[in-house]
Tab-separated table of C-alpha atoms and ligand atoms in Angstrom:
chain	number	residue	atom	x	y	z
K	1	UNK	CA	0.000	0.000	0.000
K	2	UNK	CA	1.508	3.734	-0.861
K	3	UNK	CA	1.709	6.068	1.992
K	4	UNK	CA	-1.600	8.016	2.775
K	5	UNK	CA	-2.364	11.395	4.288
K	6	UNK	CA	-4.184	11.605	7.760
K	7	UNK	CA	-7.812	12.236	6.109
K	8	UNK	CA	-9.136	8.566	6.976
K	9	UNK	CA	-7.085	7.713	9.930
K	10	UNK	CA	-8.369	11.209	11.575
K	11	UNK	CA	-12.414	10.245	10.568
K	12	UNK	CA	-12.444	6.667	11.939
K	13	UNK	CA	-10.323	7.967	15.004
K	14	UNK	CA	-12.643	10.545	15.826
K	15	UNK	CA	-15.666	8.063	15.302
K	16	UNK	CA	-14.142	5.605	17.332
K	17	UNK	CA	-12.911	7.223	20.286
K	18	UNK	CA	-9.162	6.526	19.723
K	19	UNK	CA	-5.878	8.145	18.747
K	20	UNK	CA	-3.096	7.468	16.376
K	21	UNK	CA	0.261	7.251	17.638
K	22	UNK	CA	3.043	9.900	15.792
K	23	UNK	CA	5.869	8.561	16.082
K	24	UNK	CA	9.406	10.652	15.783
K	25	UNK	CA	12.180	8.864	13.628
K	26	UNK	CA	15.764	9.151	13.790
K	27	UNK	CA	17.279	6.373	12.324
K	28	UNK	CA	16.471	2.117	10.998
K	29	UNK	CA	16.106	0.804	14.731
K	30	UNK	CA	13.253	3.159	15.385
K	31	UNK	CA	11.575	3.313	12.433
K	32	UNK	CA	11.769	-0.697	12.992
K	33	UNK	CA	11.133	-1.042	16.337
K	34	UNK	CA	7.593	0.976	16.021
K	35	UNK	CA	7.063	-0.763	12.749
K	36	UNK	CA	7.294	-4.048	13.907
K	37	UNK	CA	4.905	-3.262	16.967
K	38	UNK	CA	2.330	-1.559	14.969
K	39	UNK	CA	2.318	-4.557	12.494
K	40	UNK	CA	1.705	-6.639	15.215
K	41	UNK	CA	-0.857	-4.847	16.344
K	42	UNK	CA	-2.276	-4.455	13.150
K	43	UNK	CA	-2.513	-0.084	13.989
K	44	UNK	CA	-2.556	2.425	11.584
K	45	UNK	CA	0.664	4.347	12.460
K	46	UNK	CA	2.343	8.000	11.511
K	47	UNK	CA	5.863	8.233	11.383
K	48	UNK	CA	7.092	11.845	11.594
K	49	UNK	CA	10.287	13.135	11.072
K	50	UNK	CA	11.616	17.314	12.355
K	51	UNK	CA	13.834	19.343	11.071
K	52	UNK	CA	16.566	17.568	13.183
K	53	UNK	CA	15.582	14.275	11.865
K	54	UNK	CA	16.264	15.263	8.526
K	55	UNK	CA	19.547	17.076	9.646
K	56	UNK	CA	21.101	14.381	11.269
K	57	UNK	CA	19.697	11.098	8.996
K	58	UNK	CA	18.584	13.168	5.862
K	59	UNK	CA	15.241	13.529	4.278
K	60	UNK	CA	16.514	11.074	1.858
K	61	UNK	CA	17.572	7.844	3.986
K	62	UNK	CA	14.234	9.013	6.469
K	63	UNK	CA	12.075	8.248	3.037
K	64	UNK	CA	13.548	5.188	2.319
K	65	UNK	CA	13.568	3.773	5.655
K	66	UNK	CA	9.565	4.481	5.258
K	67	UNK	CA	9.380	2.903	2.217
K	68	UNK	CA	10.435	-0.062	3.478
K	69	UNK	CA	8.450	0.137	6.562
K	70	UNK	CA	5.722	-0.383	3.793
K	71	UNK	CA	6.630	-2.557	1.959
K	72	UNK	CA	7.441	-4.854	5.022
K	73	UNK	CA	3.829	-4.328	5.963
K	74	UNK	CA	0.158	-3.742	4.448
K	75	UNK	CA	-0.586	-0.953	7.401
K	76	UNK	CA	-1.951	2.488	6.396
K	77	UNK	CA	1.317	5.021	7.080
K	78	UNK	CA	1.524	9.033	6.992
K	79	UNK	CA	4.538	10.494	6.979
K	80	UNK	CA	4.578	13.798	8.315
K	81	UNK	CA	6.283	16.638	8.861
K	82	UNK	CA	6.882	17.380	12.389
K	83	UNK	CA	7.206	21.039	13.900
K	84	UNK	CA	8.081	22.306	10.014
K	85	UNK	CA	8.881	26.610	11.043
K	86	UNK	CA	8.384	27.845	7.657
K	87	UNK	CA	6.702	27.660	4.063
K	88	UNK	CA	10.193	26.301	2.805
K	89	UNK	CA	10.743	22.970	4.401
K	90	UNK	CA	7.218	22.566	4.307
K	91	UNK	CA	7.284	22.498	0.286
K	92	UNK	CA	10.950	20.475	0.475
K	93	UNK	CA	9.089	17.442	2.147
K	94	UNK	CA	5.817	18.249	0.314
K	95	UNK	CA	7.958	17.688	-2.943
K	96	UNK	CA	9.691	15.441	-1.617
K	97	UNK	CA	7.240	12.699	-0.691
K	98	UNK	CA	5.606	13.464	2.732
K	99	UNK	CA	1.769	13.015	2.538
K	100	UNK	CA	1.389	15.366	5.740
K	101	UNK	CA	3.192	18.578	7.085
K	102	UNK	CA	2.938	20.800	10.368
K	103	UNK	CA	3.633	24.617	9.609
K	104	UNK	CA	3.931	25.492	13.092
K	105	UNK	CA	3.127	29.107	13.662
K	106	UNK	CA	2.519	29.508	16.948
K	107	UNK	CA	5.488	31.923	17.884
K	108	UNK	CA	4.177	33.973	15.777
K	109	UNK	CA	1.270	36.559	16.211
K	110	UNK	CA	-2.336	35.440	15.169
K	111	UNK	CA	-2.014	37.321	12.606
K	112	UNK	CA	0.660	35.766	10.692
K	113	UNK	CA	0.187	32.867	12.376
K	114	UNK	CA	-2.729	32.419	9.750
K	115	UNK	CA	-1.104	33.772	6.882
K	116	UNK	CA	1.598	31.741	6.935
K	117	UNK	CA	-0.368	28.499	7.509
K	118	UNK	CA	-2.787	29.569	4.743
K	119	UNK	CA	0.203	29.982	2.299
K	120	UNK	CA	1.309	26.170	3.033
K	121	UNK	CA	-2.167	24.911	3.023
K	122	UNK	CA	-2.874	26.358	0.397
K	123	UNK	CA	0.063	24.859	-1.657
K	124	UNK	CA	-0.248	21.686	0.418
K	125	UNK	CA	-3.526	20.610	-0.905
K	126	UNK	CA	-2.909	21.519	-4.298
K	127	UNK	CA	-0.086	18.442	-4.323
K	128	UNK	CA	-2.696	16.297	-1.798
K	129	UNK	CA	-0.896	16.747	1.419
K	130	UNK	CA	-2.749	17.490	4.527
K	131	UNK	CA	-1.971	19.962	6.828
K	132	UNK	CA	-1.223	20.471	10.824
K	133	UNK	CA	-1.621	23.517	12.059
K	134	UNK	CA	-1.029	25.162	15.999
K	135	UNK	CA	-2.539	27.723	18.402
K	136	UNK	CA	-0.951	28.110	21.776
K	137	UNK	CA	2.377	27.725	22.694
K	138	UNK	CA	3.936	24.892	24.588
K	139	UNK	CA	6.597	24.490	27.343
K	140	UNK	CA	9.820	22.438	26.546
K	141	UNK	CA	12.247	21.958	24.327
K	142	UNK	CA	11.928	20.717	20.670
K	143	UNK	CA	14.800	21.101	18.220
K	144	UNK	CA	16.764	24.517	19.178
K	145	UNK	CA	13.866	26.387	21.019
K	146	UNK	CA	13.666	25.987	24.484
K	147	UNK	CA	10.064	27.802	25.589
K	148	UNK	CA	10.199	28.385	29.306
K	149	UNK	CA	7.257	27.218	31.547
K	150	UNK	CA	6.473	30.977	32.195
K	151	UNK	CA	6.308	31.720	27.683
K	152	UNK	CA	3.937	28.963	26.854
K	153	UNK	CA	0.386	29.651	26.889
K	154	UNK	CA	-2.740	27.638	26.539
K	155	UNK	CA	-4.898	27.902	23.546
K	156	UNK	CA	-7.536	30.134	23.415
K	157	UNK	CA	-10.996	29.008	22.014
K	158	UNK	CA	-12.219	31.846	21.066
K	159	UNK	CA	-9.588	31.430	18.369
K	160	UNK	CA	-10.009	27.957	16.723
K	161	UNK	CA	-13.054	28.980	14.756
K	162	UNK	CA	-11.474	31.552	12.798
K	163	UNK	CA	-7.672	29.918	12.164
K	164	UNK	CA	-9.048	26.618	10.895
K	165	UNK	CA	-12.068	28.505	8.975
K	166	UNK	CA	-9.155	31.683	7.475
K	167	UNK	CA	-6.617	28.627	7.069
K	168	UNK	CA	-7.839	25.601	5.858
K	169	UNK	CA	-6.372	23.346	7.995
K	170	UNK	CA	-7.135	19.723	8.434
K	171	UNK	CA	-5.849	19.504	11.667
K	172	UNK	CA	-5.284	21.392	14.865
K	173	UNK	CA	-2.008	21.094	17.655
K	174	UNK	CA	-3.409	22.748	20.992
K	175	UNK	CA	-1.639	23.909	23.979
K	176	UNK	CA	-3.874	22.679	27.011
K	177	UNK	CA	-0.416	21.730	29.238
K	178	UNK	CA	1.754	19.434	27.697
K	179	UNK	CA	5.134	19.935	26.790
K	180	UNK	CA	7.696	18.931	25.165
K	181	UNK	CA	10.859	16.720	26.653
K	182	UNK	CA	11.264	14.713	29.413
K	183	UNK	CA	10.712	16.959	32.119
K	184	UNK	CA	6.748	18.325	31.895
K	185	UNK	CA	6.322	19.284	35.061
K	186	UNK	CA	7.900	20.442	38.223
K	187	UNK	CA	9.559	18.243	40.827
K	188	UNK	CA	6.101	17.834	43.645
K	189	UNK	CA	4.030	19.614	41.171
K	190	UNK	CA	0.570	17.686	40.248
K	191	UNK	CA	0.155	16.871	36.234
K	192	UNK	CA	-2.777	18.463	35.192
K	193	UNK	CA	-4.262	18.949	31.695
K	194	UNK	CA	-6.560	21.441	31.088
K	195	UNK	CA	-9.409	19.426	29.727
K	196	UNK	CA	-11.914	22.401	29.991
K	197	UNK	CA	-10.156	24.027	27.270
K	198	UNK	CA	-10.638	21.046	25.100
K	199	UNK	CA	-13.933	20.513	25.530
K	200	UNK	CA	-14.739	24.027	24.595
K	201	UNK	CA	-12.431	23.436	21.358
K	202	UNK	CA	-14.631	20.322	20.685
K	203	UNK	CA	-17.488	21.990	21.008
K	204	UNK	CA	-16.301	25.186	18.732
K	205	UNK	CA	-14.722	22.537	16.220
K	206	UNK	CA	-17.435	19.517	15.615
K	207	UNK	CA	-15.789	16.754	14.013
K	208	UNK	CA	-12.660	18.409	14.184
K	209	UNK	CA	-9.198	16.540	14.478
K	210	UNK	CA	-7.086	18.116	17.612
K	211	UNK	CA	-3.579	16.888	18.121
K	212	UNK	CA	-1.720	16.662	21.440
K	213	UNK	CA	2.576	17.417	21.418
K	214	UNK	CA	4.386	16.879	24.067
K	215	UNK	CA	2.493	13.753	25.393
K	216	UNK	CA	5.140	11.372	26.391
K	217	UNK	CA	4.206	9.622	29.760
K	218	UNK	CA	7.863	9.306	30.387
K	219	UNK	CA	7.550	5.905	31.606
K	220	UNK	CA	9.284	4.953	34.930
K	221	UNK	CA	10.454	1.580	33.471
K	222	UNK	CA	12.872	3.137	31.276
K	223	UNK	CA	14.079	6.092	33.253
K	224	UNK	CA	14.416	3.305	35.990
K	225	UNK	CA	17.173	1.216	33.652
K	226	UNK	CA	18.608	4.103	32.526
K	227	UNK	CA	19.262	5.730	36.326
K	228	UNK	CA	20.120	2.314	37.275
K	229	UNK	CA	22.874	1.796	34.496
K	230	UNK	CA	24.390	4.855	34.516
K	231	UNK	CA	22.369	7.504	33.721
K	232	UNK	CA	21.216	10.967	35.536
K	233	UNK	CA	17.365	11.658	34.657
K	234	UNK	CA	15.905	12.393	38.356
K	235	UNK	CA	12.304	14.350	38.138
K	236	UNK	CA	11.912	12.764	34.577
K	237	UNK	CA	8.103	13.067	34.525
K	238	UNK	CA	5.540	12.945	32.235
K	239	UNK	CA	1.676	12.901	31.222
K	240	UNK	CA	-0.418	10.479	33.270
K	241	UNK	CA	-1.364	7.417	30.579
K	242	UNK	CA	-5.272	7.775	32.081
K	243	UNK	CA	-5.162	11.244	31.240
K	244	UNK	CA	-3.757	10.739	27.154
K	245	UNK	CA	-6.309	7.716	26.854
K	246	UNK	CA	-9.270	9.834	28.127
K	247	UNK	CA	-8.214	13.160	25.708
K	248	UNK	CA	-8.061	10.065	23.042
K	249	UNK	CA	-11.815	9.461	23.819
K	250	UNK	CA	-12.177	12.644	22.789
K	251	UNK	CA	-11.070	14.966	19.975
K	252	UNK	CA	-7.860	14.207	20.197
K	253	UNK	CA	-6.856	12.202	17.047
K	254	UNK	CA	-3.049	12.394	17.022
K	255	UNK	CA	-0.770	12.070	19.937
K	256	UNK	CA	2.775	12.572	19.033
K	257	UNK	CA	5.313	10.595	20.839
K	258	UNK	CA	9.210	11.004	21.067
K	259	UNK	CA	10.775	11.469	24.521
K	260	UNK	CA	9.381	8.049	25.232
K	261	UNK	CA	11.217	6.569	22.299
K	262	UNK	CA	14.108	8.207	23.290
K	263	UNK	CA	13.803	6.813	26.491
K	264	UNK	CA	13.274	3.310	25.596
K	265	UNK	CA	16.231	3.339	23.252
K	266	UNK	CA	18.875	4.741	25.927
K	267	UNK	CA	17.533	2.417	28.448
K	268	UNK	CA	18.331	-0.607	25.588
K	269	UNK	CA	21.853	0.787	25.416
K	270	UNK	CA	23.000	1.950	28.720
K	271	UNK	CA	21.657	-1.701	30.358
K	272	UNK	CA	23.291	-3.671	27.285
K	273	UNK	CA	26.505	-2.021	28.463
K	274	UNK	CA	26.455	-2.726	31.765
K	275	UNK	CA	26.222	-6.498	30.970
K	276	UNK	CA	28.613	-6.414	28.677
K	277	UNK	CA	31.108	-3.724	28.595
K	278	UNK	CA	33.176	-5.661	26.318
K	279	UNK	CA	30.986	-5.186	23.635
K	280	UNK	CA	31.639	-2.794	20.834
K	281	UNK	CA	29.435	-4.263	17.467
K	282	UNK	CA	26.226	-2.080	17.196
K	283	UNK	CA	24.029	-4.599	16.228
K	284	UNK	CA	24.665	-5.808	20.081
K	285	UNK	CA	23.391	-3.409	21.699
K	286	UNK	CA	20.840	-1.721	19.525
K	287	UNK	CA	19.203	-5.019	18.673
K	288	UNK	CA	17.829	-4.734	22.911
K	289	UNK	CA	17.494	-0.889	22.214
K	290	UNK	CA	14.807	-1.760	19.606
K	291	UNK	CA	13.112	-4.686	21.430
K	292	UNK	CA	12.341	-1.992	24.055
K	293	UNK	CA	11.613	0.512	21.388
K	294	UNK	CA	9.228	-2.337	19.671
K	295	UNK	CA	7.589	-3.237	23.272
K	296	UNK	CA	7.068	0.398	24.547
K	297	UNK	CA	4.990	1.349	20.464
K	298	UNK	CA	3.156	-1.928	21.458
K	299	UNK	CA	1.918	-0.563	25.286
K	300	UNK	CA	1.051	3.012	23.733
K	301	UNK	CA	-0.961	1.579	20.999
K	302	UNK	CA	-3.317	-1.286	23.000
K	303	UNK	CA	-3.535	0.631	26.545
K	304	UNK	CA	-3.300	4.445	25.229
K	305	UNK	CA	-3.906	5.280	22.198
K	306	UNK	CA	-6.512	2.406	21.703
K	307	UNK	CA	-5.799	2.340	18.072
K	308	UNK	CA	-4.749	-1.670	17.822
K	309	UNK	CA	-6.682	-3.506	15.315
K	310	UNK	CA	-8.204	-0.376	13.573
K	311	UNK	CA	-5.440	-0.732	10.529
U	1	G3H	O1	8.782	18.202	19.322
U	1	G3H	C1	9.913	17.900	19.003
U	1	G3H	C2	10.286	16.481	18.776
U	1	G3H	O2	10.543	15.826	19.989
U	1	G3H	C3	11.432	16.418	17.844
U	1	G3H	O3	12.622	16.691	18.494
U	1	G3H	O4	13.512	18.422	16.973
U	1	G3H	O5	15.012	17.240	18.609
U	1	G3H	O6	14.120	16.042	16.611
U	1	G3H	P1	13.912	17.146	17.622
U	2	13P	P1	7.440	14.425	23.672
U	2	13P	O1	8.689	15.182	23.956
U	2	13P	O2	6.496	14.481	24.846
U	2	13P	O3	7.671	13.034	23.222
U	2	13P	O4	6.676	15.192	22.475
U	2	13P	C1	7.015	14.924	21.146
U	2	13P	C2	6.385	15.881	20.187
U	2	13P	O5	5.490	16.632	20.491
U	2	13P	C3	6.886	15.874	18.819
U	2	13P	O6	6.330	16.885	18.050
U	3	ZN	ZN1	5.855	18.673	19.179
């Protein structure tokens, strides 16, 4: 099967009351390990790549390694664009084989926010690639941009209506207290979503796609290994599972996952090594860094993002 935009994943997910998983890729081990879960879980899957993806791998290897991700499976598979900050690398990966892009606007006033997401939607669907949009402004860090808890800023819904009606949009990113990274909230401090907000964007936005960032649950099993073997990631937290598989029930149709992968991967390595520090061939120790990779897609799909068997 060729890769296909978001359109019909986003419509059965909202009907059903689940979520698809996106999924940030790096490099072959990740884009297998999630892969080989979702096949197994027969899940409809997006694999996204940022601008530091393509940096460090390059667009071209990150396409291929999708491609074969396909043809290794029959699975419906987007591949998006993650966090894309202007109309330029949104048309490189439009060209260049994505099915899906984010222009993400939201440093930017309301103003232009819209204008520049028009411009990419706008040439998006004229080449039949969907569109992300965002409103609101989370906390964290993702690629260079560090936005302090104090700068990010819930989305207002008083705005939805007129950015997806002046944009075009076919999708939404909200800021309702997720962030990005591995550290979401303070040390003591209670996770909270704001869940009010995104009922009153449902409500605004009827049959409306809404996508969550920043929702790694930062899972203590990993962070666990990796403090045990080495590693120095005290107050790691994350977003409550209940709380992702309840926003799931609701609008939200795409819940974009890295940290976790991250996570999962450096756990892999770091306990690998401290079995066997004589080791030195990479296909030792990344072979456990992509079981866990493979095990932790398979939780997230069945007990969060309830999207197993909907491929
Ligand atoms: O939201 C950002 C994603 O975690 C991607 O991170 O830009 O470091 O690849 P990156
Ligand atoms: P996490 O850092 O919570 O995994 O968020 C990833 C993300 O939002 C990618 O766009
Ligand atoms: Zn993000």
């Amino acid at each position: 099967m060729p890769l296909v935009t978001t359109k019909e994943m986003f419509k059965k997910a909202y009907e059903g009351g689940y979520a698809i998983g996106a999924f940030n890729v790096n490099n072959m081990e990740i884009v297998q390990g999630i892969t080989e879960a979702a096949k197994e879980e027969n899940a409809p899957l997006i694999l996204q790549v940022s601008a530091g993806a393509r940096k460090y791998a390059k667009h071209t290897y990150l396409t291929h390694l999708v491609q074969a991700a396909l043809e290794d499976t029959d699975l419906p598979i987007a591949l998006h664009l993650d966090h894309g900050a202007d109309f330029d690398i949104c048309k490189s990966c439009i060209d260049g084989g994505f099915t899906s892009v984010m222009i993400d606007g939201s440093h930017h006033s309301f103003k232009d926010n819209i204008e520049l997401t028009k411009r990419v939607v706008d040439y998006a669907h004229s080449k039949g690639v969907v569109v992300e949009g965002e409103l609101g402004q989370l906390a964290g860090i993702e690629d260079d941009v560090n936005v302090s808890a104090e700068d990010a800023s819930y989305t207002q819904p008083d705005q939805v209506e007129e950015f997806v009606k002046s944009t075009g949009v076919d999708s939404l990113a909200i800021a309702i207290g997720t962030s990005h990274g591995a550290f979401k909230f303070k040390p003591g401090q209670k996770p909270q979503l704001r869940f009010d907000i995104l009922k009153e964007i449902e409500s605004r936005l009827p049959n409306f796609p809404i996508v969550l960032h920043g929702a790694s649950s930062v899972i203590p099993k990993y962070v666990d290994i990796i403090n045990k073997n080495g590693g120095n990631l005290a107050d790691a937290i994350g977003i409550p599972e209940d709380m992702l598989r309840e926003a799931a029930k609701m609008a939200v149709c795409k819940i974009n996952i890295d940290s976790d992968l991250r996570l999962a991967l450096t756990a892999g390595i770091r306990e690998h090594f401290t079995a066997h520090p004589e080791h030195f061939d990479p296909r030792q120790y990344l072979t456990p860094a992509r079981a866990y990779i493979k095990e932790l897609v398979k939780h997230k799909l069945v007990h969060v993002l309830g999207c197993n068997g909907k491929a």
